[in-house]
PDB file of C-alpha atoms in Angstrom:
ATOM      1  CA  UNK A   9      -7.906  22.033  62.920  1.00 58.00           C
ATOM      2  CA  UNK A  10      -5.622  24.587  61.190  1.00 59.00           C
ATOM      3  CA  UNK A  11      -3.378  22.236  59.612  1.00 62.00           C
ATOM      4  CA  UNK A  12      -6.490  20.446  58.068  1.00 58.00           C
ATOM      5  CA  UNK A  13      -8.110  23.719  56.750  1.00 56.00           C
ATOM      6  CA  UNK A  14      -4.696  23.975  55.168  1.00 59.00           C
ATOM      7  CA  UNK A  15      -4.157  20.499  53.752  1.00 58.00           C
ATOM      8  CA  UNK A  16      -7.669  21.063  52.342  1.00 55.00           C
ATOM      9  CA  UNK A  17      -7.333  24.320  50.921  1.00 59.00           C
ATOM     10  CA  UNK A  18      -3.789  23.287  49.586  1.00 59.00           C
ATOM     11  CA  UNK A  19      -5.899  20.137  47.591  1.00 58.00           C
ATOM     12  CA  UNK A  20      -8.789  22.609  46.678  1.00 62.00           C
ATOM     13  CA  UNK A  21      -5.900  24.469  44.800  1.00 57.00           C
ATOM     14  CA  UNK A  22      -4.506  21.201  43.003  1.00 58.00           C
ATOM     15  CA  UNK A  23      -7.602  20.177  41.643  1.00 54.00           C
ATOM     16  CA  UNK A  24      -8.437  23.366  40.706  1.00 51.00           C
ATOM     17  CA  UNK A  25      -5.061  24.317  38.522  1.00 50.00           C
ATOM     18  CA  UNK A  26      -5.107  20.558  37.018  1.00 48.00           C
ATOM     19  CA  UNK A  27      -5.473  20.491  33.556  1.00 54.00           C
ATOM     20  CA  UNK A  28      -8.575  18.561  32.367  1.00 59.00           C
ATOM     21  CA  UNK A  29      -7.769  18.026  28.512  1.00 69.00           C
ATOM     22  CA  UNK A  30      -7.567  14.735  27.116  1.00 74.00           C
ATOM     23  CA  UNK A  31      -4.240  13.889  25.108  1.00 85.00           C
ATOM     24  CA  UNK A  32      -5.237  13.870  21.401  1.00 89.00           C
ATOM     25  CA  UNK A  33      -5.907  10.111  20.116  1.00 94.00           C
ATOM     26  CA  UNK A  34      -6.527   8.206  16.767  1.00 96.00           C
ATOM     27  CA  UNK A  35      -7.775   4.984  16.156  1.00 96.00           C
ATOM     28  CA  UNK A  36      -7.802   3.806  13.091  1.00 96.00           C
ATOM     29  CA  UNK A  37     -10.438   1.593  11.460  1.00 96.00           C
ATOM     30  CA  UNK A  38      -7.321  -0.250   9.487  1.00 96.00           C
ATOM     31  CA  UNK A  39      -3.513   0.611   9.055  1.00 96.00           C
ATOM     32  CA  UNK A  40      -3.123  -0.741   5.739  1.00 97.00           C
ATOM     33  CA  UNK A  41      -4.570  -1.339   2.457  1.00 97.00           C
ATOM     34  CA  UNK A  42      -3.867  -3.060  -0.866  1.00 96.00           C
ATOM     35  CA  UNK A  43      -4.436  -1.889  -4.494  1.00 96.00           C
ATOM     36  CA  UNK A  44      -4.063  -4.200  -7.634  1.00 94.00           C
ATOM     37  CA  UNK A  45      -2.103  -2.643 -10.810  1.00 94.00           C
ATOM     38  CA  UNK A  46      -5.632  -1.164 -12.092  1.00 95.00           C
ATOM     39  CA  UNK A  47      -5.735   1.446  -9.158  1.00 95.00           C
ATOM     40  CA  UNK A  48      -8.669   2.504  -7.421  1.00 96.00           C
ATOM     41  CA  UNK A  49     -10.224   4.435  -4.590  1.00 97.00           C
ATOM     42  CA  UNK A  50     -11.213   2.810  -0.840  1.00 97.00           C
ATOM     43  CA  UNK A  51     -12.271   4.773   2.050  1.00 97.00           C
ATOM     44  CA  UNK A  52     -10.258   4.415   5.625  1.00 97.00           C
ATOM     45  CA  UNK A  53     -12.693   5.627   8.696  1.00 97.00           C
ATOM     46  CA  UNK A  54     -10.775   6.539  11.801  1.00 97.00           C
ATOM     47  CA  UNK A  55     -11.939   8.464  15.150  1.00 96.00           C
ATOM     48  CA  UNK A  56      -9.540  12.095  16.548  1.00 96.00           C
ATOM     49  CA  UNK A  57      -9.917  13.403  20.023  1.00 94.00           C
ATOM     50  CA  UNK A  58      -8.751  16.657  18.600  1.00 95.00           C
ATOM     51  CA  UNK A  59      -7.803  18.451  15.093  1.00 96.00           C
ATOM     52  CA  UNK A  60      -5.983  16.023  12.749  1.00 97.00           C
ATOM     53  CA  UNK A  61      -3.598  16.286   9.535  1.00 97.00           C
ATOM     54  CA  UNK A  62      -3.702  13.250   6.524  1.00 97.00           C
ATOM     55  CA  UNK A  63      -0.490  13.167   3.978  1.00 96.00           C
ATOM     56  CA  UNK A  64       1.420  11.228   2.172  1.00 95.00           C
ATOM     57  CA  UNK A  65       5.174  11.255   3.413  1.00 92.00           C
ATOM     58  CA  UNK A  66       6.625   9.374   0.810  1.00 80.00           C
ATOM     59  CA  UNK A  67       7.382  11.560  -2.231  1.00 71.00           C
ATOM     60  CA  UNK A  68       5.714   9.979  -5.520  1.00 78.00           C
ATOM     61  CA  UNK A  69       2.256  11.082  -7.794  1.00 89.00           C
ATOM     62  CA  UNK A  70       0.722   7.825  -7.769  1.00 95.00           C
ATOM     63  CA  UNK A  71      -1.176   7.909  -4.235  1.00 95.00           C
ATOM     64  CA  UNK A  72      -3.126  10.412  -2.632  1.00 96.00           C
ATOM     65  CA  UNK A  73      -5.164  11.703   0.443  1.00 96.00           C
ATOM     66  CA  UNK A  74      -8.795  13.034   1.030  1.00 97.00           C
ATOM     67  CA  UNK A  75      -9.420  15.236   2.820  1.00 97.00           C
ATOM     68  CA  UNK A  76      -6.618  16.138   4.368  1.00 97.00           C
ATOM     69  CA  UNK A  77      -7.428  18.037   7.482  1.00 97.00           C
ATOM     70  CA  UNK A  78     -10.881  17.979   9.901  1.00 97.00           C
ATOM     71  CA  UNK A  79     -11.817  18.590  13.003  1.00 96.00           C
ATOM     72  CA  UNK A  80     -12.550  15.656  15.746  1.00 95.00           C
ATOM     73  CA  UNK A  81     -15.076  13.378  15.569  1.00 94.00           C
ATOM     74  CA  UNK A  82     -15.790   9.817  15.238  1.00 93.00           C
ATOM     75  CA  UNK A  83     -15.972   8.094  11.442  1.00 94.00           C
ATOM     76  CA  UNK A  84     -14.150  10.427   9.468  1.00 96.00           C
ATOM     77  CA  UNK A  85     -13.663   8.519   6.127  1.00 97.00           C
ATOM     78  CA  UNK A  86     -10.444   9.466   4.570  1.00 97.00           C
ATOM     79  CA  UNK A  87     -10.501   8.571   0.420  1.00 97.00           C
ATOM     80  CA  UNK A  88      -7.494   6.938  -0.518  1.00 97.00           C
ATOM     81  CA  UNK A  89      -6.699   6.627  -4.390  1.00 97.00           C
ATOM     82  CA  UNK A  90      -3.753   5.049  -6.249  1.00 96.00           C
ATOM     83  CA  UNK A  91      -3.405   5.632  -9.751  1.00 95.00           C
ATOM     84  CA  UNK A  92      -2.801   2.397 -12.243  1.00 95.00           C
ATOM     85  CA  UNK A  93       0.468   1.146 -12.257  1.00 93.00           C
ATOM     86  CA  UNK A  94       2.059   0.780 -15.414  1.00 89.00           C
ATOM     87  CA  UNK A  95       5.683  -0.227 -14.166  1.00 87.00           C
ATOM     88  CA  UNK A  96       7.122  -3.883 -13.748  1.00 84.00           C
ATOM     89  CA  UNK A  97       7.748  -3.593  -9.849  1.00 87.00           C
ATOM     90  CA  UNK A  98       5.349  -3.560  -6.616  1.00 91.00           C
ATOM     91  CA  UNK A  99       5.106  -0.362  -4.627  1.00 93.00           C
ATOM     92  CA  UNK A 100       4.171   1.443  -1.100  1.00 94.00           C
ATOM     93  CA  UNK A 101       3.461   4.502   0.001  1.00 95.00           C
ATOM     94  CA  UNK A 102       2.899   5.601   3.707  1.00 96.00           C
ATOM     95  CA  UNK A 103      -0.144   8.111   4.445  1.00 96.00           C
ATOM     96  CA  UNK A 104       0.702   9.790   8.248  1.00 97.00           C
ATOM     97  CA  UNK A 105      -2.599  10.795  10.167  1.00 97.00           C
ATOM     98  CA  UNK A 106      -1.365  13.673  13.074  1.00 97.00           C
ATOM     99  CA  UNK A 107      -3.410  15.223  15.669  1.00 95.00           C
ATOM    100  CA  UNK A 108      -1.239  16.730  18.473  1.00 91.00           C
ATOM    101  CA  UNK A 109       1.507  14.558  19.760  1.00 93.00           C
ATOM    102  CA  UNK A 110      -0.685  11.646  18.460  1.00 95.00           C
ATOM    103  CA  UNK A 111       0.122  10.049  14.923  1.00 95.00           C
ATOM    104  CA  UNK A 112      -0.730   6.965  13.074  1.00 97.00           C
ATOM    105  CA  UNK A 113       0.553   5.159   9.897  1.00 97.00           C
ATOM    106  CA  UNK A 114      -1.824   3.554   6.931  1.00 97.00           C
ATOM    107  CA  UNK A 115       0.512   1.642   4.550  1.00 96.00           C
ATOM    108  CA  UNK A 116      -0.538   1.497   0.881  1.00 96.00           C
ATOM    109  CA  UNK A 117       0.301  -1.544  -1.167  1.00 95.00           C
ATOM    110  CA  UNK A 118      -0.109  -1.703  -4.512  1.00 94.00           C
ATOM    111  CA  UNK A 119       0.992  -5.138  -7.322  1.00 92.00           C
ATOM    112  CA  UNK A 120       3.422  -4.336 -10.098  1.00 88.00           C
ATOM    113  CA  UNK A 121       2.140  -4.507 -13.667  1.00 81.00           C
ATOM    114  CA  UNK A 122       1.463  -7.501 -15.486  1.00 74.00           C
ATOM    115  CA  UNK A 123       3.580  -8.114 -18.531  1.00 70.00           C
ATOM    116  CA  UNK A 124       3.978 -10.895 -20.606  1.00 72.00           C
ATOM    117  CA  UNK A 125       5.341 -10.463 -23.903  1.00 71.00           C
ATOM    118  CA  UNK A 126       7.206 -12.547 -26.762  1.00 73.00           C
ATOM    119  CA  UNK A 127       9.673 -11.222 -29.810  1.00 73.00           C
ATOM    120  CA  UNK A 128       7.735 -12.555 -31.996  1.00 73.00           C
ATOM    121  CA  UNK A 129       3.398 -12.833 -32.587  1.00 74.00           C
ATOM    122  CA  UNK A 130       2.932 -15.203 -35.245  1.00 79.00           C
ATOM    123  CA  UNK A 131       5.221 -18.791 -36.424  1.00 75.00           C
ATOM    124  CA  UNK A 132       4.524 -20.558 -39.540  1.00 81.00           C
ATOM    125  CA  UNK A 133       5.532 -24.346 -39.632  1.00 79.00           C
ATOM    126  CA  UNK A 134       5.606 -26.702 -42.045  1.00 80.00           C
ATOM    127  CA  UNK A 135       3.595 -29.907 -42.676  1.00 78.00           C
ATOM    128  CA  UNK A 136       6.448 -31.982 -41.341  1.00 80.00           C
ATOM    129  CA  UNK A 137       5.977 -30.331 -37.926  1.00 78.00           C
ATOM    130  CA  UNK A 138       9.124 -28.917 -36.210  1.00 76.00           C
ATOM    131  CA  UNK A 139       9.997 -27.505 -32.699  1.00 76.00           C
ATOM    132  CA  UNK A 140       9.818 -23.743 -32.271  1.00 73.00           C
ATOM    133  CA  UNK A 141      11.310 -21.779 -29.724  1.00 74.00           C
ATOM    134  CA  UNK A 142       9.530 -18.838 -28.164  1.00 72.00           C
ATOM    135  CA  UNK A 143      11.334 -16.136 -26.121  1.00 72.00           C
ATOM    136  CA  UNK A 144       9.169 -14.848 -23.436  1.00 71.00           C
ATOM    137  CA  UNK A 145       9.458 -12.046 -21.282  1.00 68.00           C
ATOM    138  CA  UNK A 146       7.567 -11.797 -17.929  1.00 66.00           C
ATOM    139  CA  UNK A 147       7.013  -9.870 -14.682  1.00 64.00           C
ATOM    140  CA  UNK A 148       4.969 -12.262 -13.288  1.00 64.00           C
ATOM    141  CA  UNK A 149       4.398 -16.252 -13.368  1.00 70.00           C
ATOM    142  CA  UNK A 150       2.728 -17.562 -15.674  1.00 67.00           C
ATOM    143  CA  UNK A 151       0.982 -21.232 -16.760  1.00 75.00           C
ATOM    144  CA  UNK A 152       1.257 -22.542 -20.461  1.00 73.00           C
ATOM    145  CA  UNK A 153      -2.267 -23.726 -21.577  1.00 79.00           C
ATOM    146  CA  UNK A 154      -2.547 -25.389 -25.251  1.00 76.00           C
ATOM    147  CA  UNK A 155      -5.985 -26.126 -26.140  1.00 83.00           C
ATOM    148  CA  UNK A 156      -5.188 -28.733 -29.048  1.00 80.00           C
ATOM    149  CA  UNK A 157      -3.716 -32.114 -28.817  1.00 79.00           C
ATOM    150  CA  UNK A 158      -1.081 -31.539 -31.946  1.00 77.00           C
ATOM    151  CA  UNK A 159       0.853 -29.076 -29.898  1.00 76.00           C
ATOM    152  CA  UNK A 160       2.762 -30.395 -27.527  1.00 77.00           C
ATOM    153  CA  UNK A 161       5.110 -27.873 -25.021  1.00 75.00           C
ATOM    154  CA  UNK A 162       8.665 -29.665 -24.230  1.00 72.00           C
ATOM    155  CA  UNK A 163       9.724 -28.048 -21.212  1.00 70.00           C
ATOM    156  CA  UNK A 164      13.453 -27.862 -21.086  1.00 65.00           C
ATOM    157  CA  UNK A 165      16.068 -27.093 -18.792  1.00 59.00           C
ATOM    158  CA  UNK A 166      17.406 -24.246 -20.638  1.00 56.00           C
ATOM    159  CA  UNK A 167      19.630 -21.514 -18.419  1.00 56.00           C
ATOM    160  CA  UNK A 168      17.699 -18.379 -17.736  1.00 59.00           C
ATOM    161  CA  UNK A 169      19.065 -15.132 -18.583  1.00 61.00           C
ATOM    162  CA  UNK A 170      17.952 -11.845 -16.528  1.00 60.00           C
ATOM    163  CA  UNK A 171      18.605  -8.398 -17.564  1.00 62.00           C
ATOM    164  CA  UNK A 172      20.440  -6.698 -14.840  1.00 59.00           C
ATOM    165  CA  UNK A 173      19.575  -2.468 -14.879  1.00 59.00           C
ATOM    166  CA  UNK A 174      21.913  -0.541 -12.818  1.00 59.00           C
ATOM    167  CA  UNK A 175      21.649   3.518 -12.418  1.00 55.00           C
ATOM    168  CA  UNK A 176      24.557   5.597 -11.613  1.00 46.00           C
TER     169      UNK A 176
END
């Protein structure tokens, strides 16, 4: 009878010294999200068992967080807004939500600019007719639509040229 007045005392004394806390936890409503080149806002909900932390790891101006700390709860809405884009490439940024030990990524997309330019605005041809050439240049694909039947495009198989930009 002693030992199991000591085996239950010695449990008593376990349960009572074991920590009850719940590990902090996200879950996100989405981990990613896509802008087009105009920008925008959108609004990410996720749930925290405990205090949580919002930022943007990568280091750029063109993305940001809000707000970017709270308290737990379920359906936080974090505001996420990119700025336009105005250069010729796509980009991402990474936005880390923390609480405790517990962290989760959103990925932010967002398309390159649209450019399509030529060298020259305006051609003047003769009443004979003649063939033109028009250099074009372009960060994105593009479709050649002529809305007259005395214009005809000739597509050839001409060599393309890239401009190659190297930093050092």
């Amino acid at each position: 009878m002693k030992k199991f007045l000591f085996y239950l005392l010695a449990l008593m004394a376990f349960v009572a010294c074991t920590d009850d806390k719940i590990p902090p936890e996200i879950k996100l409503e989405k981990s990613s999200t896509d802008f087009t080149e105009e920008g925008g806002s959108t609004i990410i909900s996720f749930s925290s068992t405990d205090a949580w932390t919002a930022e943007v790891t990568d280091s750029n101006d063109w993305c940001s967080v809000k707000p970017t700390s709270g308290d737990a709860g379920d359906r936080i809405a974090l505001i996420i807004s990119a700025e336009a884009n105005d250069i010729t490439d796509d980009r991402t940024a990474t936005i880390m939500v923390r609480s405790g030990i517990a962290e989760k990524a959103i990925t932010i997309s967002q398309e390159k600019k649209s450019v399509i330019t030529s060298t020259q605005d305006e051609y003047t041809v003769d009443g004979k007719g003649e063939e033109i050439e028009i250099e074009v240049s372009h960060s994105v694909d593009f479709d050649i639509s002529i809305d007259c039947d005395w214009i005809t495009y000739n597509k050839t198989r001409a060599l393309e040229t890239d401009k190659l930009t190297f930093v050092v």
